[in-house]
PDB file of C-alpha atoms in Angstrom:
ATOM      1  CA  UNK A   1      84.362  88.808 100.599  1.00 46.00           C
ATOM      2  CA  UNK A   2      84.843  89.118 104.360  1.00 48.00           C
ATOM      3  CA  UNK A   3      87.683  91.409 105.330  1.00 48.00           C
ATOM      4  CA  UNK A   4      90.126  90.352 108.054  1.00 58.00           C
ATOM      5  CA  UNK A   5      89.983  93.568 110.047  1.00 62.00           C
ATOM      6  CA  UNK A   6      87.012  95.826 109.609  1.00 87.00           C
ATOM      7  CA  UNK A   7      87.792  99.499 110.140  1.00 92.00           C
ATOM      8  CA  UNK A   8      86.239 102.744 109.106  1.00 95.00           C
ATOM      9  CA  UNK A   9      87.882 105.415 107.022  1.00 95.00           C
ATOM     10  CA  UNK A  10      89.165 107.425 110.001  1.00 95.00           C
ATOM     11  CA  UNK A  11      90.902 104.436 111.555  1.00 96.00           C
ATOM     12  CA  UNK A  12      92.458 103.420 108.237  1.00 96.00           C
ATOM     13  CA  UNK A  13      93.656 106.978 107.725  1.00 96.00           C
ATOM     14  CA  UNK A  14      95.251 106.989 111.172  1.00 95.00           C
ATOM     15  CA  UNK A  15      96.953 103.606 110.657  1.00 93.00           C
ATOM     16  CA  UNK A  16      98.325 104.401 107.199  1.00 94.00           C
ATOM     17  CA  UNK A  17      98.929 108.149 107.271  1.00 95.00           C
ATOM     18  CA  UNK A  18      96.692 108.511 104.206  1.00 96.00           C
ATOM     19  CA  UNK A  19      94.043 111.197 104.587  1.00 96.00           C
ATOM     20  CA  UNK A  20      90.361 110.248 104.403  1.00 96.00           C
ATOM     21  CA  UNK A  21      90.052 112.504 101.371  1.00 97.00           C
ATOM     22  CA  UNK A  22      92.858 110.578  99.619  1.00 97.00           C
ATOM     23  CA  UNK A  23      91.225 107.262 100.528  1.00 97.00           C
ATOM     24  CA  UNK A  24      87.969 108.422  98.945  1.00 96.00           C
ATOM     25  CA  UNK A  25      89.942 109.544  95.874  1.00 97.00           C
ATOM     26  CA  UNK A  26      91.620 106.117  95.614  1.00 97.00           C
ATOM     27  CA  UNK A  27      88.164 104.554  95.763  1.00 96.00           C
ATOM     28  CA  UNK A  28      86.857 106.938  93.095  1.00 96.00           C
ATOM     29  CA  UNK A  29      89.791 105.978  90.863  1.00 96.00           C
ATOM     30  CA  UNK A  30      89.095 102.260  91.364  1.00 94.00           C
ATOM     31  CA  UNK A  31      92.277 101.633  93.360  1.00 96.00           C
ATOM     32  CA  UNK A  32      90.427 100.670  96.550  1.00 96.00           C
ATOM     33  CA  UNK A  33      87.065  98.949  96.860  1.00 94.00           C
ATOM     34  CA  UNK A  34      85.871  99.092 100.469  1.00 94.00           C
ATOM     35  CA  UNK A  35      82.819  97.204 101.610  1.00 93.00           C
ATOM     36  CA  UNK A  36      79.778  99.206 102.713  1.00 92.00           C
ATOM     37  CA  UNK A  37      78.159  98.616 106.087  1.00 90.00           C
ATOM     38  CA  UNK A  38      74.386  98.599 106.462  1.00 90.00           C
ATOM     39  CA  UNK A  39      74.575 102.235 107.522  1.00 91.00           C
ATOM     40  CA  UNK A  40      76.543 103.138 104.358  1.00 90.00           C
ATOM     41  CA  UNK A  41      79.904 103.625 106.061  1.00 92.00           C
ATOM     42  CA  UNK A  42      82.978 102.398 104.249  1.00 93.00           C
ATOM     43  CA  UNK A  43      84.623  99.380 105.856  1.00 95.00           C
ATOM     44  CA  UNK A  44      88.219  98.548 105.107  1.00 96.00           C
ATOM     45  CA  UNK A  45      90.281  95.459 105.763  1.00 94.00           C
ATOM     46  CA  UNK A  46      93.989  94.974 106.452  1.00 94.00           C
ATOM     47  CA  UNK A  47      94.711  94.488 102.728  1.00 95.00           C
ATOM     48  CA  UNK A  48      93.139  97.885 102.004  1.00 96.00           C
ATOM     49  CA  UNK A  49      95.567  99.413 104.491  1.00 95.00           C
ATOM     50  CA  UNK A  50      98.583  97.868 102.774  1.00 95.00           C
ATOM     51  CA  UNK A  51      97.347  98.927  99.365  1.00 96.00           C
ATOM     52  CA  UNK A  52      96.533 102.480 100.516  1.00 97.00           C
ATOM     53  CA  UNK A  53     100.014 102.939 102.001  1.00 95.00           C
ATOM     54  CA  UNK A  54     101.637 101.562  98.822  1.00 94.00           C
ATOM     55  CA  UNK A  55      99.496 103.778  96.581  1.00 96.00           C
ATOM     56  CA  UNK A  56     100.389 106.856  98.634  1.00 96.00           C
ATOM     57  CA  UNK A  57     104.104 106.006  98.431  1.00 94.00           C
ATOM     58  CA  UNK A  58     104.004 105.486  94.663  1.00 93.00           C
ATOM     59  CA  UNK A  59     102.039 108.696  94.053  1.00 95.00           C
ATOM     60  CA  UNK A  60     104.477 110.587  96.274  1.00 94.00           C
ATOM     61  CA  UNK A  61     107.347 109.141  94.238  1.00 91.00           C
ATOM     62  CA  UNK A  62     105.896 110.701  91.084  1.00 91.00           C
ATOM     63  CA  UNK A  63     103.875 107.925  89.508  1.00 93.00           C
ATOM     64  CA  UNK A  64     100.340 108.568  88.311  1.00 94.00           C
ATOM     65  CA  UNK A  65      97.141 106.688  89.063  1.00 95.00           C
ATOM     66  CA  UNK A  66      97.340 105.222  85.557  1.00 94.00           C
ATOM     67  CA  UNK A  67     100.916 104.081  86.244  1.00 93.00           C
ATOM     68  CA  UNK A  68      99.796 102.391  89.469  1.00 93.00           C
ATOM     69  CA  UNK A  69      96.658 100.663  88.199  1.00 93.00           C
ATOM     70  CA  UNK A  70      98.446  97.760  86.422  1.00 92.00           C
ATOM     71  CA  UNK A  71     100.578  97.058  89.502  1.00 91.00           C
ATOM     72  CA  UNK A  72      97.420  96.841  91.588  1.00 93.00           C
ATOM     73  CA  UNK A  73      95.782  94.502  89.075  1.00 91.00           C
ATOM     74  CA  UNK A  74      98.856  92.236  89.140  1.00 90.00           C
ATOM     75  CA  UNK A  75      98.786  92.041  92.940  1.00 90.00           C
ATOM     76  CA  UNK A  76     102.028  94.002  93.274  1.00 89.00           C
ATOM     77  CA  UNK A  77     100.518  96.249  95.963  1.00 92.00           C
ATOM     78  CA  UNK A  78      99.204  93.468  98.212  1.00 92.00           C
ATOM     79  CA  UNK A  79     102.312  93.462 100.424  1.00 90.00           C
ATOM     80  CA  UNK A  80     104.350  96.442 101.634  1.00 90.00           C
ATOM     81  CA  UNK A  81     106.609  97.630  98.819  1.00 86.00           C
ATOM     82  CA  UNK A  82     109.778  97.216 100.890  1.00 83.00           C
ATOM     83  CA  UNK A  83     108.953  93.543 101.506  1.00 83.00           C
ATOM     84  CA  UNK A  84     108.636  92.594  97.851  1.00 75.00           C
ATOM     85  CA  UNK A  85     111.210  92.628  95.093  1.00 71.00           C
ATOM     86  CA  UNK A  86     108.623  94.314  92.903  1.00 68.00           C
ATOM     87  CA  UNK A  87     106.819  93.387  89.780  1.00 81.00           C
ATOM     88  CA  UNK A  88     108.797  93.675  86.560  1.00 80.00           C
ATOM     89  CA  UNK A  89     106.105  95.747  84.823  1.00 81.00           C
ATOM     90  CA  UNK A  90     105.812  98.142  87.768  1.00 83.00           C
ATOM     91  CA  UNK A  91     109.572  98.594  87.864  1.00 84.00           C
ATOM     92  CA  UNK A  92     109.642  99.214  84.109  1.00 88.00           C
ATOM     93  CA  UNK A  93     106.885 101.823  84.466  1.00 89.00           C
ATOM     94  CA  UNK A  94     108.832 103.614  87.216  1.00 89.00           C
ATOM     95  CA  UNK A  95     112.031 103.478  85.150  1.00 92.00           C
ATOM     96  CA  UNK A  96     110.218 104.896  82.107  1.00 93.00           C
ATOM     97  CA  UNK A  97     108.723 107.686  84.240  1.00 92.00           C
ATOM     98  CA  UNK A  98     112.211 108.541  85.554  1.00 94.00           C
ATOM     99  CA  UNK A  99     113.626 108.671  82.018  1.00 96.00           C
ATOM    100  CA  UNK A 100     110.800 110.981  80.932  1.00 94.00           C
ATOM    101  CA  UNK A 101     111.513 113.264  83.909  1.00 94.00           C
ATOM    102  CA  UNK A 102     115.225 113.345  83.015  1.00 96.00           C
ATOM    103  CA  UNK A 103     114.315 114.406  79.461  1.00 97.00           C
ATOM    104  CA  UNK A 104     112.022 117.158  80.763  1.00 97.00           C
ATOM    105  CA  UNK A 105     114.711 118.386  83.153  1.00 97.00           C
ATOM    106  CA  UNK A 106     117.279 118.505  80.326  1.00 97.00           C
ATOM    107  CA  UNK A 107     114.825 120.449  78.153  1.00 97.00           C
ATOM    108  CA  UNK A 108     114.160 122.887  81.003  1.00 97.00           C
ATOM    109  CA  UNK A 109     117.900 123.443  81.522  1.00 97.00           C
ATOM    110  CA  UNK A 110     118.244 124.208  77.809  1.00 96.00           C
ATOM    111  CA  UNK A 111     115.344 126.654  77.999  1.00 97.00           C
ATOM    112  CA  UNK A 112     116.863 128.265  81.095  1.00 97.00           C
ATOM    113  CA  UNK A 113     120.216 128.713  79.341  1.00 96.00           C
ATOM    114  CA  UNK A 114     118.554 130.328  76.305  1.00 97.00           C
ATOM    115  CA  UNK A 115     116.575 132.690  78.524  1.00 97.00           C
ATOM    116  CA  UNK A 116     119.676 133.656  80.535  1.00 96.00           C
ATOM    117  CA  UNK A 117     121.559 134.315  77.269  1.00 96.00           C
ATOM    118  CA  UNK A 118     118.679 136.485  76.038  1.00 95.00           C
ATOM    119  CA  UNK A 119     118.625 138.460  79.295  1.00 94.00           C
ATOM    120  CA  UNK A 120     122.396 139.018  79.083  1.00 93.00           C
ATOM    121  CA  UNK A 121     122.005 140.261  75.501  1.00 91.00           C
ATOM    122  CA  UNK A 122     119.239 142.678  76.416  1.00 92.00           C
ATOM    123  CA  UNK A 123     121.180 143.995  79.408  1.00 91.00           C
ATOM    124  CA  UNK A 124     124.345 144.577  77.399  1.00 89.00           C
ATOM    125  CA  UNK A 125     122.374 146.330  74.632  1.00 85.00           C
ATOM    126  CA  UNK A 126     120.720 148.607  77.190  1.00 80.00           C
ATOM    127  CA  UNK A 127     123.988 149.625  78.865  1.00 81.00           C
ATOM    128  CA  UNK A 128     125.881 152.619  77.441  1.00 77.00           C
ATOM    129  CA  UNK A 129     129.133 151.615  75.781  1.00 72.00           C
ATOM    130  CA  UNK A 130     132.121 151.770  78.073  1.00 74.00           C
ATOM    131  CA  UNK A 131     135.131 153.664  76.755  1.00 75.00           C
ATOM    132  CA  UNK A 132     138.183 151.585  75.985  1.00 71.00           C
ATOM    133  CA  UNK A 133     141.727 152.837  76.719  1.00 65.00           C
ATOM    134  CA  UNK A 134     142.188 153.973  73.094  1.00 64.00           C
ATOM    135  CA  UNK A 135     138.779 155.627  73.009  1.00 56.00           C
ATOM    136  CA  UNK A 136     139.471 157.296  76.365  1.00 55.00           C
ATOM    137  CA  UNK A 137     142.715 158.727  74.981  1.00 58.00           C
ATOM    138  CA  UNK A 138     140.926 160.001  71.881  1.00 55.00           C
ATOM    139  CA  UNK A 139     138.259 161.625  74.060  1.00 53.00           C
ATOM    140  CA  UNK A 140     140.953 163.443  76.037  1.00 57.00           C
ATOM    141  CA  UNK A 141     142.584 164.812  72.873  1.00 54.00           C
ATOM    142  CA  UNK A 142     139.194 165.925  71.540  1.00 52.00           C
ATOM    143  CA  UNK A 143     138.521 167.725  74.823  1.00 55.00           C
ATOM    144  CA  UNK A 144     141.984 169.255  74.748  1.00 54.00           C
ATOM    145  CA  UNK A 145     141.432 170.370  71.148  1.00 56.00           C
ATOM    146  CA  UNK A 146     138.086 171.888  72.112  1.00 56.00           C
ATOM    147  CA  UNK A 147     139.730 173.723  74.994  1.00 54.00           C
ATOM    148  CA  UNK A 148     142.434 175.013  72.641  1.00 55.00           C
ATOM    149  CA  UNK A 149     139.812 176.234  70.205  1.00 54.00           C
ATOM    150  CA  UNK A 150     137.940 177.973  72.996  1.00 51.00           C
ATOM    151  CA  UNK A 151     141.138 179.717  74.100  1.00 51.00           C
ATOM    152  CA  UNK A 152     141.869 180.811  70.540  1.00 50.00           C
ATOM    153  CA  UNK A 153     138.375 182.201  70.109  1.00 49.00           C
ATOM    154  CA  UNK A 154     138.570 184.144  73.375  1.00 50.00           C
ATOM    155  CA  UNK A 155     141.960 185.614  72.383  1.00 54.00           C
ATOM    156  CA  UNK A 156     140.612 186.525  68.963  1.00 56.00           C
ATOM    157  CA  UNK A 157     142.778 184.045  67.038  1.00 54.00           C
ATOM    158  CA  UNK A 158     141.356 181.760  64.365  1.00 56.00           C
TER     159      UNK A 158
END
C-alpha cells in the first residue's frame, strides 16, 4: 500500500503532538503499522497521523489500548474524532469505562469516610476526658473538702 504523504517518525510526531516514543508504542501494540523504507526507517502516511492523534486523545481521555483496538478495526479512527459522530461500539465502550470510573470513585469516597471516622475515633480516645459543668462542680467540692480536711489536720481536729 502506497501512503499519500511519506514522513518519518520525527515529522509525524511534530505534526500530531504525539511523541516518537508513543508512536513506537502504538506500533508495538498493533495500533499503527508504518511502512519501512529500504534503510529501515519508519514511514508514515497522512492516515497514520490522523490515527495517532485520535489514539492519543482516547488514551488521554482514560481509555485503554484494548478499548481502542476495536474502534481502530472498525475504521472509527480514520477521520479526526471531532469530525465523526462516532461508532456506536466505541461510544458504548467509553460510556462503560465512565460508569466503571464512577463506581470506583464512589467506593473510594466510602473508604475515605470510613478512614476519617476511624481517625476521629482514635483521636477522641487518645484525648483526656474534658470535665463537664457537673463534673467541674464536683471537682471543686472535692478540692474544698480536701482543703477543709487539711485545715482540720493542721489545727489538730479530726
